[in-house]
XYZ file of N, CA and C in Angstrom:
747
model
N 6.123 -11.366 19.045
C 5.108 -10.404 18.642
C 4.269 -10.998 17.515
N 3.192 -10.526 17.783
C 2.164 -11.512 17.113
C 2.216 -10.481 15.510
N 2.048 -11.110 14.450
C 2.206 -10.008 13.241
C 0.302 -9.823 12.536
N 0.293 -8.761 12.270
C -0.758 -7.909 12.206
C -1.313 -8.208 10.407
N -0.516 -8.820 9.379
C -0.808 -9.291 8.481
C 0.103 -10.632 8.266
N -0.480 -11.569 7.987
C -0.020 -12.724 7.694
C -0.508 -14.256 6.220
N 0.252 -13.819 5.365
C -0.083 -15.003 4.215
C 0.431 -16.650 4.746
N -0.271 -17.341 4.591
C 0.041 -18.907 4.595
C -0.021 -19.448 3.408
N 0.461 -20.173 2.969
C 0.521 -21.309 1.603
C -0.678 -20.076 0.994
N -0.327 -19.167 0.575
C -1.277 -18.532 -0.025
C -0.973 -18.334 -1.671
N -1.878 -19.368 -2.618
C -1.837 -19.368 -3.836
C -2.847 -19.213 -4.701
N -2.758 -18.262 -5.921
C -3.992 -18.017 -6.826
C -3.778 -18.020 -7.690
N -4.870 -18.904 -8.680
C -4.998 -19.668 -9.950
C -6.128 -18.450 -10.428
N -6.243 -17.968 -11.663
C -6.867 -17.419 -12.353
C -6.660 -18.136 -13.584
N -8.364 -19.023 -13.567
C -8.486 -19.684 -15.067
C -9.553 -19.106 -16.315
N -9.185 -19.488 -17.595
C -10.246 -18.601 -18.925
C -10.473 -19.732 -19.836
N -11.403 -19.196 -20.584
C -12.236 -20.337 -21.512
C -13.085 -21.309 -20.931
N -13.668 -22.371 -21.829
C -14.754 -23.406 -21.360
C -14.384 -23.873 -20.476
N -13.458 -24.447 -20.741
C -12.992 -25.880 -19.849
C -12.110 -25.524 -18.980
N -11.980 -24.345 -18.892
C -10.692 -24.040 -17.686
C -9.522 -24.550 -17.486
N -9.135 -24.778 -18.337
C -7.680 -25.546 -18.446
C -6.561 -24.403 -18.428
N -5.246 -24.903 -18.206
C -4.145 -24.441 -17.994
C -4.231 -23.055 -17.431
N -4.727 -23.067 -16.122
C -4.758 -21.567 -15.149
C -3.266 -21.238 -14.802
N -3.840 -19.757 -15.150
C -2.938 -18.937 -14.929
C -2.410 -19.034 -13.061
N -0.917 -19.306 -13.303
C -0.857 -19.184 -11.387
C 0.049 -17.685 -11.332
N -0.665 -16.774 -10.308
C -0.625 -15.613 -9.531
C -0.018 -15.862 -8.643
N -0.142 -16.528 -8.292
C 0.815 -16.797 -6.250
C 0.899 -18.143 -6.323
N 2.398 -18.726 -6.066
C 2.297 -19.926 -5.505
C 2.998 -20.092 -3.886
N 2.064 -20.135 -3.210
C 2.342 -20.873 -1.753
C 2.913 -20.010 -1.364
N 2.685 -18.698 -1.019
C 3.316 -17.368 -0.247
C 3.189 -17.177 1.229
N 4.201 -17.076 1.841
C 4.065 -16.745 2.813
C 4.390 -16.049 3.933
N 4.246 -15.046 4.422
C 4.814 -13.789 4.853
C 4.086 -13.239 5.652
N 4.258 -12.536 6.768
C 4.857 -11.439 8.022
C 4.412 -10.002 8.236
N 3.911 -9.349 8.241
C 4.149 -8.071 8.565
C 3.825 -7.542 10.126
N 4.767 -7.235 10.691
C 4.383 -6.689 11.980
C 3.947 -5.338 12.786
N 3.384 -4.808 13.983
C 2.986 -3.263 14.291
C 3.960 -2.460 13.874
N 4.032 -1.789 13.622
C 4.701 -0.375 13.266
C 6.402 -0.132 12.436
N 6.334 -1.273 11.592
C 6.981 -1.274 10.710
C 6.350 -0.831 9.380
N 7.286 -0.551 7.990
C 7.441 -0.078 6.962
C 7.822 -1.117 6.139
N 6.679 -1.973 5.350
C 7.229 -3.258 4.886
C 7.322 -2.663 3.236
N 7.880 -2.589 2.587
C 7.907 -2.142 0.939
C 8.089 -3.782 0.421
N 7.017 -4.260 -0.689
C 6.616 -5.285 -1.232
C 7.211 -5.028 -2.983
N 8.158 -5.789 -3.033
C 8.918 -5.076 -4.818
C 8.915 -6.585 -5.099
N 8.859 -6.101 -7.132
C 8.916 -7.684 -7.735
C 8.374 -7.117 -8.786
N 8.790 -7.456 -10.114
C 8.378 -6.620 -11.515
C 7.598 -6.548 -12.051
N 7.146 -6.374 -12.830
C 5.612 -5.910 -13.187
C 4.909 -7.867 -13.485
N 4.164 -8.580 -12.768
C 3.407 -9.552 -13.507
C 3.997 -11.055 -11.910
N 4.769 -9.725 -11.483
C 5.081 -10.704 -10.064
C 4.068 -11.372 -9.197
N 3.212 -11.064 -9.360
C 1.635 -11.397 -7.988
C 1.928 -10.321 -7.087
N 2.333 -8.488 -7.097
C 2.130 -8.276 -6.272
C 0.641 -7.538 -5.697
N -0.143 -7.021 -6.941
C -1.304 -6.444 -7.127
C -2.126 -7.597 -6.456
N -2.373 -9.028 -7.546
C -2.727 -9.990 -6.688
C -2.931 -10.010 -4.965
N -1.807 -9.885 -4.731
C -1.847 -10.320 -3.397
C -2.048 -9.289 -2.231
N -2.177 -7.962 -2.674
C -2.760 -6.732 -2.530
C -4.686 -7.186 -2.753
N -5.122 -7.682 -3.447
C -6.263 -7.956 -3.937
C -6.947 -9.234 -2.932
N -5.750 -10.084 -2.587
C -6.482 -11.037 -1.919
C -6.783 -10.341 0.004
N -5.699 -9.397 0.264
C -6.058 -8.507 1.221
C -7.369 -7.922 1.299
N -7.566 -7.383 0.488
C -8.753 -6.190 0.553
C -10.019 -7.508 0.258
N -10.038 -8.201 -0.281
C -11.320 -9.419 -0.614
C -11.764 -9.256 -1.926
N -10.739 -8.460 -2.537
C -11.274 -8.215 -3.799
C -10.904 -9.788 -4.975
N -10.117 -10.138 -4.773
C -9.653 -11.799 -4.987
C -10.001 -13.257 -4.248
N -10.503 -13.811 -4.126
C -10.271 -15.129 -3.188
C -8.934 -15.920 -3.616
N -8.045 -16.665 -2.601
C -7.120 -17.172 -2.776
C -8.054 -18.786 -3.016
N -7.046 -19.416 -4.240
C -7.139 -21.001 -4.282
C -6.988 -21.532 -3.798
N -6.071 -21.624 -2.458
C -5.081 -22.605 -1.775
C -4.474 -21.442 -0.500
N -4.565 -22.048 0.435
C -4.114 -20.916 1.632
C -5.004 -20.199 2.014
N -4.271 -19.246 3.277
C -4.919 -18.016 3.923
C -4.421 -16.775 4.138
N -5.115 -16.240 4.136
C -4.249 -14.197 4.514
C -5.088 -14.008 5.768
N -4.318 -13.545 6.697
C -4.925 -12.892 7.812
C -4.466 -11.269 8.055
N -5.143 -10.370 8.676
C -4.676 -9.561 9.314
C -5.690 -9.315 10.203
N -4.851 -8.672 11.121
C -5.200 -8.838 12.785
C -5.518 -9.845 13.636
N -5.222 -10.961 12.394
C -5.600 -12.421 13.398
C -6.875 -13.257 12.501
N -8.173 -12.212 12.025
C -9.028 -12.768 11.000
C -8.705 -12.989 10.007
N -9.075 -13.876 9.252
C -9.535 -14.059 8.078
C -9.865 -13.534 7.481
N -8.898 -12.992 5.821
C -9.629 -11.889 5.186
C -10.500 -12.297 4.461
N -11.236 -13.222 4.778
C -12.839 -13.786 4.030
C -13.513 -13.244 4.899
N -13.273 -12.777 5.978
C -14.580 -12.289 6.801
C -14.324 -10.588 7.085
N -15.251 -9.982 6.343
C -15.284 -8.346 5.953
C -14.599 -7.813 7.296
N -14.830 -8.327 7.882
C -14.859 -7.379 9.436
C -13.143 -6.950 9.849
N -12.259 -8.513 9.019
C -10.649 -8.068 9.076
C -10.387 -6.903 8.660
N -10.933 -6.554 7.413
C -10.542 -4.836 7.032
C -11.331 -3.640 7.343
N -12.016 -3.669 8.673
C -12.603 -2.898 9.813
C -10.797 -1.571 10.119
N -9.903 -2.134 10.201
C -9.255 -1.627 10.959
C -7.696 -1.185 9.421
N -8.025 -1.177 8.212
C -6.732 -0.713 6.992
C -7.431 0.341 6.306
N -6.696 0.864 5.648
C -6.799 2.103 4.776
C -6.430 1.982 3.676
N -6.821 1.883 2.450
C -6.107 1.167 1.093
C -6.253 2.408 0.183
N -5.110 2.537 -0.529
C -5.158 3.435 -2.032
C -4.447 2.636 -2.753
N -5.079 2.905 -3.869
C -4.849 1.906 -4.948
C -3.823 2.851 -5.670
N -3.283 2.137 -7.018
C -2.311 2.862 -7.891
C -3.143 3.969 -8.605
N -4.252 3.261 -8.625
C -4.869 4.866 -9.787
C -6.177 5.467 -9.289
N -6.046 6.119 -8.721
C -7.479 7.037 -7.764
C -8.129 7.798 -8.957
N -9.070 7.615 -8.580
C -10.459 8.484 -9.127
C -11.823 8.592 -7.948
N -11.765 10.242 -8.539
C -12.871 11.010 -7.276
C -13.408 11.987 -8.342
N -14.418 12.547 -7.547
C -15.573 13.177 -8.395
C -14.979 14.614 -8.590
N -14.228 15.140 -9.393
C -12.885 16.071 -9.147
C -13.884 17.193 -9.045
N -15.097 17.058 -9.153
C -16.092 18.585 -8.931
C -15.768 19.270 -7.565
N -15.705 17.754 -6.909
C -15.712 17.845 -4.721
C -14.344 18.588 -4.801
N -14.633 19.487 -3.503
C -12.910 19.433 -2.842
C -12.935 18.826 -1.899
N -11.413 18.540 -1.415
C -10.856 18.055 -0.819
C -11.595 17.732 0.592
N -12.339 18.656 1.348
C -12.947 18.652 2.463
C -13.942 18.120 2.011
N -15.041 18.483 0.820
C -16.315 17.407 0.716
C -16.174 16.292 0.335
N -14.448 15.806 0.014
C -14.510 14.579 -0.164
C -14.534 13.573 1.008
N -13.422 14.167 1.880
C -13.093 13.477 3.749
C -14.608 13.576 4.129
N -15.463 14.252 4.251
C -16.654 14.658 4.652
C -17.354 13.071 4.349
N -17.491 12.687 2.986
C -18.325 11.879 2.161
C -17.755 10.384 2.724
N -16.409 10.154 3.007
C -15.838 9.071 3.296
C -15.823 8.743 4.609
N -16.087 9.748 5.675
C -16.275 10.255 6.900
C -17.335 9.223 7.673
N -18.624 10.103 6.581
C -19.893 9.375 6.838
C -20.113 8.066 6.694
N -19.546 7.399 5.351
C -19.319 6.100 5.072
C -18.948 5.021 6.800
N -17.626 5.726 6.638
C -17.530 5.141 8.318
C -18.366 5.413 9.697
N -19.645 6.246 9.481
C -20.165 6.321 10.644
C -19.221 7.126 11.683
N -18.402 8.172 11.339
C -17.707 8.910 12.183
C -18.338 9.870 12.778
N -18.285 10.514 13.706
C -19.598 10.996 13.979
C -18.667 12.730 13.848
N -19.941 13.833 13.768
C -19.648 15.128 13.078
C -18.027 15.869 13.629
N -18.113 15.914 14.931
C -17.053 16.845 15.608
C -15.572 16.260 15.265
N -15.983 14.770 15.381
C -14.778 14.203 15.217
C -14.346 14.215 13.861
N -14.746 14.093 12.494
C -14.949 14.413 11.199
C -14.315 15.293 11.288
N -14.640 16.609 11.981
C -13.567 17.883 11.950
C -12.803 17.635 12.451
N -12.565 17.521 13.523
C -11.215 17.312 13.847
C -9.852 16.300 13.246
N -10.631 15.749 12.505
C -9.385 14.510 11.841
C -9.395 15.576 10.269
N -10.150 15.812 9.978
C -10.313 16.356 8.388
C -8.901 17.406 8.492
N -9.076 18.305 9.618
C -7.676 19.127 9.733
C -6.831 18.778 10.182
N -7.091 17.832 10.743
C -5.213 17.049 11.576
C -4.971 16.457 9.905
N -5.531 15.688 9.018
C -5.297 14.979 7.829
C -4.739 15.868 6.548
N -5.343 17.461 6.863
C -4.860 17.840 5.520
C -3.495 18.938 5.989
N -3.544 19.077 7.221
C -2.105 19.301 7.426
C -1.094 18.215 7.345
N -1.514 16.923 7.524
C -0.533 15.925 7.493
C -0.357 16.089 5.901
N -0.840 16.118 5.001
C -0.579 15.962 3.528
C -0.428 17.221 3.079
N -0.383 18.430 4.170
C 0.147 19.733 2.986
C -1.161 19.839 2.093
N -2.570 20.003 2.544
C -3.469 20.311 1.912
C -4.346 21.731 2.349
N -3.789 21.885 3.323
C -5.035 23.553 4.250
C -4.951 24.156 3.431
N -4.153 24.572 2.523
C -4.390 26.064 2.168
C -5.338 25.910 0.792
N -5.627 25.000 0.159
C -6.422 24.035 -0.951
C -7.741 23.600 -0.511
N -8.187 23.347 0.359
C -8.947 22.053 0.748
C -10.096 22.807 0.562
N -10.671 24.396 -0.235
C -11.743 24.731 -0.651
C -11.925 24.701 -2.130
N -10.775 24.160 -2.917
C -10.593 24.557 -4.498
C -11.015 22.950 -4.889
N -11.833 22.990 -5.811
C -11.924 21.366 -6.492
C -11.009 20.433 -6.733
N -11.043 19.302 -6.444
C -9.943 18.193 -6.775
C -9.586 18.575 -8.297
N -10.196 19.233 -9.493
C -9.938 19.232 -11.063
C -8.958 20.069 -10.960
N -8.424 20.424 -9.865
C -7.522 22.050 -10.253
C -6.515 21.542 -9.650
N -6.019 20.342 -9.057
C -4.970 19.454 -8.251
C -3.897 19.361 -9.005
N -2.633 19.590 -8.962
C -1.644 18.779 -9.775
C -1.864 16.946 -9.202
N -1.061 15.876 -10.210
C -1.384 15.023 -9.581
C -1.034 14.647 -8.513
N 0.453 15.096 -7.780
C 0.847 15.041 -6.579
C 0.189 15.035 -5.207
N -0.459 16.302 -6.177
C -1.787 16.989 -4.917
C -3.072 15.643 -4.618
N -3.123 15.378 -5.500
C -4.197 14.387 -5.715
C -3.843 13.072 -5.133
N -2.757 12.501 -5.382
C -2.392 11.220 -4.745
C -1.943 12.030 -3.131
N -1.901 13.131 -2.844
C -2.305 13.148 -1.417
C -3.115 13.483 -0.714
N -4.257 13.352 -1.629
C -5.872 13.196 -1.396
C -5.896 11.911 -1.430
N -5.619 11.539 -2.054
C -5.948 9.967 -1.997
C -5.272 9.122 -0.596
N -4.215 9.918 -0.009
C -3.399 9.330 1.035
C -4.466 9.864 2.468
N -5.087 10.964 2.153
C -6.159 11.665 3.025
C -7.463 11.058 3.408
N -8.089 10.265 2.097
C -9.220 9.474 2.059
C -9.136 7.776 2.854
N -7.699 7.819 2.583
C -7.434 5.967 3.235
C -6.995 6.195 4.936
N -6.882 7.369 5.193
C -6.587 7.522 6.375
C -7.414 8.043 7.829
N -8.718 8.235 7.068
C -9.772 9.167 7.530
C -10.326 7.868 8.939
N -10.312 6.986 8.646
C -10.572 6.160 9.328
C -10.063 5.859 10.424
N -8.649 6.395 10.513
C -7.389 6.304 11.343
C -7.194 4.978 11.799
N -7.054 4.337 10.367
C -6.283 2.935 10.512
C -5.099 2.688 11.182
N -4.780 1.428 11.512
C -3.819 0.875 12.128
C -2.570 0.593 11.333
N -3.456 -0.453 9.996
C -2.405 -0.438 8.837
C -3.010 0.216 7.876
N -1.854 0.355 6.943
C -1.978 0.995 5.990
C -1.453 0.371 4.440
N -2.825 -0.140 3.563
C -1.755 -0.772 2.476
C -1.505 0.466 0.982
N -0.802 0.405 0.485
C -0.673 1.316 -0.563
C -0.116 0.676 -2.051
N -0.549 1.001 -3.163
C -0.180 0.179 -4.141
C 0.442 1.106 -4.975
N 1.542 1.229 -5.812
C 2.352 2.013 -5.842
C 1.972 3.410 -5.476
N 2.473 4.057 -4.535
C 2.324 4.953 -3.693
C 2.740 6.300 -4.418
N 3.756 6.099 -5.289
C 4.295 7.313 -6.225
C 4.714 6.641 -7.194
N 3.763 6.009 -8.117
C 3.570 6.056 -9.470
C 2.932 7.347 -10.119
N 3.915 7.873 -11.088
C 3.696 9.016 -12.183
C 3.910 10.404 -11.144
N 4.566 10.048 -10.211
C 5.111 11.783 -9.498
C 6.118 11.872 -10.043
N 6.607 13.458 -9.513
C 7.757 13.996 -9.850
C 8.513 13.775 -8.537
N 9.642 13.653 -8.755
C 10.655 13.977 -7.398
C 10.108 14.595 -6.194
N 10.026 15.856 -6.440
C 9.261 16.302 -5.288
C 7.978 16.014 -5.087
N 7.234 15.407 -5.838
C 5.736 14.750 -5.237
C 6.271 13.454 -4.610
N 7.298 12.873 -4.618
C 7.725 11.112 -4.442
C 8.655 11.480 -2.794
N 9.117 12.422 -2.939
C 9.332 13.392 -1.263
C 8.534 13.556 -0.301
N 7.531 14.415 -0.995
C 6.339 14.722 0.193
C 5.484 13.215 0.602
N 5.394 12.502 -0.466
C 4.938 11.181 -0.369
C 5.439 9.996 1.011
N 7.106 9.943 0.135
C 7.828 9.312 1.898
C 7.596 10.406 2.972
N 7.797 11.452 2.909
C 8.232 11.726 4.082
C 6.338 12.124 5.145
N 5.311 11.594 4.540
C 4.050 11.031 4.980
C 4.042 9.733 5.471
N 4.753 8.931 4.603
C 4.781 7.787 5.022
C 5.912 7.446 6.408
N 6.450 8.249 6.340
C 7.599 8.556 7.905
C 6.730 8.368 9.211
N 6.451 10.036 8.463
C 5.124 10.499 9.898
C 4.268 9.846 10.047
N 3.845 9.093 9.234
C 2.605 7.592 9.976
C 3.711 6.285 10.842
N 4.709 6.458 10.020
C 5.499 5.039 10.964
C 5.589 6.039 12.434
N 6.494 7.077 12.371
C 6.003 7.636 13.669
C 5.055 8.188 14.617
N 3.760 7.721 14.188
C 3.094 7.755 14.983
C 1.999 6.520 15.276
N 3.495 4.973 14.786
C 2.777 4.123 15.047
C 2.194 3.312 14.142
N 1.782 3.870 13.152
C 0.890 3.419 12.303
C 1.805 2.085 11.270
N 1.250 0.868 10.756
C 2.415 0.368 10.139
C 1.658 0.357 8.504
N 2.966 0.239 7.462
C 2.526 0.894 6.321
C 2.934 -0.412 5.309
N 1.997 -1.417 4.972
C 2.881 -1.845 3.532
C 2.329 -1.135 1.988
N 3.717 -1.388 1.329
C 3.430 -1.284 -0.006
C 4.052 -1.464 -0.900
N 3.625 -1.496 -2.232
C 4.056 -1.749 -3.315
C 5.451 -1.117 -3.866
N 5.945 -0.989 -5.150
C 6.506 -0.040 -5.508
C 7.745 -0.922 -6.669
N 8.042 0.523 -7.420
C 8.841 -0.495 -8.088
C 10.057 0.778 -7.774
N 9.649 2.511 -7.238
C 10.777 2.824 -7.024
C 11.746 2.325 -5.591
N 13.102 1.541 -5.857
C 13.504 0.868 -5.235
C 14.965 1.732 -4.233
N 14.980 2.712 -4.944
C 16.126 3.632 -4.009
C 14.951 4.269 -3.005
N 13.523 4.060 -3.622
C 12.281 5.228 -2.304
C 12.195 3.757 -1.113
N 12.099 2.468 -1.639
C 11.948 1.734 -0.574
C 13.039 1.136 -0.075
N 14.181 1.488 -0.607
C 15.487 1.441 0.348
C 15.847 2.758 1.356
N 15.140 3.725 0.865
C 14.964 5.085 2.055
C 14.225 4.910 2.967
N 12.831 3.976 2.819
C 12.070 4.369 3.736
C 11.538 3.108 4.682
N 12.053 1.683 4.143
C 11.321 0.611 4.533
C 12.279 -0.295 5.368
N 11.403 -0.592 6.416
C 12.034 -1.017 7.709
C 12.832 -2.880 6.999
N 11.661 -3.211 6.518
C 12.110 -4.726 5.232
C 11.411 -4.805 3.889
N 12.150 -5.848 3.283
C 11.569 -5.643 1.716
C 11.232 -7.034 1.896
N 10.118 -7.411 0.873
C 10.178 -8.502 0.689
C 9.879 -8.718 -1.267
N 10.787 -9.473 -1.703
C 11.250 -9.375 -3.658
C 10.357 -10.940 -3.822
N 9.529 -10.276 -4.481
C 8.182 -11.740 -5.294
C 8.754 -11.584 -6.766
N 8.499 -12.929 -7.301
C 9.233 -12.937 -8.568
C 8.076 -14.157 -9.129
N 7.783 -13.849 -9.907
C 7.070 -15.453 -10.321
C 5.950 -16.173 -9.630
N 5.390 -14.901 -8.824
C 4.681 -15.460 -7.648
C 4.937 -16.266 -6.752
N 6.681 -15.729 -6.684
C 7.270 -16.899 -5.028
C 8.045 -15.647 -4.294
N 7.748 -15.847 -3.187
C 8.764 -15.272 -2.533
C 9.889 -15.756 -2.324
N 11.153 -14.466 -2.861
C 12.238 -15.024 -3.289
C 13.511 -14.778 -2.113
N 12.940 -13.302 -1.265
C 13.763 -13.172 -0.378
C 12.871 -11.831 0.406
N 12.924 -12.293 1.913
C 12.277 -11.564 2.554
C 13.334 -10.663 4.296
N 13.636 -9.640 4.179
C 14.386 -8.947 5.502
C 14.731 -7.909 5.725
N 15.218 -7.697 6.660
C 15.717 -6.072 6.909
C 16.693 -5.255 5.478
N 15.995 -4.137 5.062
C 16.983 -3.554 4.158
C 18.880 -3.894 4.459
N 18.875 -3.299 6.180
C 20.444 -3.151 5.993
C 20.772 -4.686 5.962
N 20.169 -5.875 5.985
C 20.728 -6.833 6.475
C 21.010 -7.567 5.000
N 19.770 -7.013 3.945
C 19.943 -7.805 2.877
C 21.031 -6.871 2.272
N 21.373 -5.860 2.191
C 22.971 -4.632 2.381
C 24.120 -5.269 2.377
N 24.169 -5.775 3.656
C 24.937 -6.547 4.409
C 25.712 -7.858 3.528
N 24.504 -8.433 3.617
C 24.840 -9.787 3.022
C 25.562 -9.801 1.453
N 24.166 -8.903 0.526
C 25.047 -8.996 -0.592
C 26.452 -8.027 -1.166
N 26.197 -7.126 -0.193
C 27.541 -6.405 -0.324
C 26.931 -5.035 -1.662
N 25.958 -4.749 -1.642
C 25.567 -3.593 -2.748
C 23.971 -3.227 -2.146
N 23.662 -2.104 -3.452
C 22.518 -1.694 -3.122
C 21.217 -2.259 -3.462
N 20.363 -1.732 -2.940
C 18.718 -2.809 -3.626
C 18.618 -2.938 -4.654
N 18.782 -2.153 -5.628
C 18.534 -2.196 -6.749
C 19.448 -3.419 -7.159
N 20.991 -3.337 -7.384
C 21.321 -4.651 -7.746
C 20.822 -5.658 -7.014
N 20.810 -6.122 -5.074
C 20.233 -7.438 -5.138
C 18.874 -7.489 -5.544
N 18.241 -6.650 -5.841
C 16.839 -6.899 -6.840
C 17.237 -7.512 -7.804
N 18.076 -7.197 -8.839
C 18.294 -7.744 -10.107
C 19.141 -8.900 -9.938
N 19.378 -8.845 -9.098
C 20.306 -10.530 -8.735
C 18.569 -11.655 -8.523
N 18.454 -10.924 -7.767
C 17.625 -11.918 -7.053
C 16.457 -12.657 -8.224
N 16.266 -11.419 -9.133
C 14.748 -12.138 -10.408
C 15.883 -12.660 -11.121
N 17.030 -12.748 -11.389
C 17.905 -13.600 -12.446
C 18.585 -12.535 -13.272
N 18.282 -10.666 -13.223
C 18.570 -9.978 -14.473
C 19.671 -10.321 -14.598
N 20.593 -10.410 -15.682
C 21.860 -9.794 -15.232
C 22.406 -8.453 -16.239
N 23.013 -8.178 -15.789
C 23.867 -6.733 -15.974
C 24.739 -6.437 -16.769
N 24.587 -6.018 -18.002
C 25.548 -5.786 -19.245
C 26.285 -5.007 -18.446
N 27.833 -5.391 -18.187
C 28.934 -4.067 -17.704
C 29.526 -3.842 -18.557
């Protein structure tokens, strides 16, 4: 099976000052997988390259060295992210709009044409638990509510993949619930989802594989139960095995 996002020797140097000396390296030589209708959760601690490499996806970065593909293009050529849906860690919208004039506004962007606009706008805000809201302004949202506006806006498009950058950063329990269990209902219906995250018991619930960046290398990439398996505990410890922590007992 052919995989639907793919990094090669993919490495990025971010250099400062005159002379550009001693660049900062973001990624060295990454390279990784994601296939249709899996749940890939991307973990590694804060300064890992995973934003980076989230960035060289969308084209918001150019890589130094290497390539990223998804769907087969080149994400140097706009047209690869024709077919993803991206929310970033920290959304901002014009909180005057609600919820419906926002899908409306993002709608058009894509050239969706009117009937169909409706019809996805309400299949979308029942998927996120938004109908009974979707006339009250985004300012009156808890943030829960809001990061599933934001899960509403990346989806309007009815992408294939789906990237997300911490997905439930600053929820509560039950906002980090309704969150996976969205991200379920897109794996079941196909859709494949990577993302970020640093909560690691949410991407041992919900993710088909992990893959742990440390230093801007990939350090270990596979099936949750298999990396289970092997080390004999839960993610969270082979996480902390794997960056070097170790564990005052």
């Amino acid at each position: 099976m052919e995989p639907i996002l793919k990094l090669e020797d993919l490495r990025v140097e971010f250099r400062s000052g005159a002379l550009r000396h001693n660049p900062k390296v973001a990624l060295r030589g990454l390279n990784l997988e994601v296939y249709r209708g899996e749940i890939f959760g991307f973990i590694g601690p804060n300064g890992a390259g995973k934003t980076t490499t989230i960035n060289v996806l969308l084209g918001f970065v150019a890589p130094t060295a290497g390539n990223a593909y998804l769907f087969g293009v080149n994400v140097r050529e706009p047209i690869a992210r024709q077919r993803i849906g991206y929310l970033p860690e920290l959304t901002y919208y014009y909180k005057f709009l609600t919820v419906e004039e926002l899908l409306r506004f993002y709608a058009r962007i894509f050239g969706i044409p009117r009937r169909e606009t409706d019809r996805r706008i309400d299949q979308l805000l029942r998927l996120v638990e938004l109908e009974q809201v979707r006339n009250r302004p985004i300012k009156t949202y808890s943030k829960g509510m809001q990061q599933r506006v934001g899960l509403a806006q990346a989806l309007i498009n009815d992408p294939e993949l789906l990237i997300l950058d911490e997905p439930t950063s600053g929820l509560d329990p039950i906002g980090r619930m309704k969150v996976r269990e969205i991200i379920q209902r897109l794996k079941n219906e196909g859709k494949t989802v990577f993302f970020s995250s640093h909560e690691l018991g949410e991407v041992e619930t919900v993710c088909d594989r992990v893959g742990i960046l440390h230093e801007g290398e990939l350090r270990t990439v596979g099936r949750v139960s298999d990396l289970k398996a092997q080390f004999q505990t839960d993610l969270e410890r082979i996480f902390l095995k794997i960056i070097g922590y170790q564990l005052n007992t």
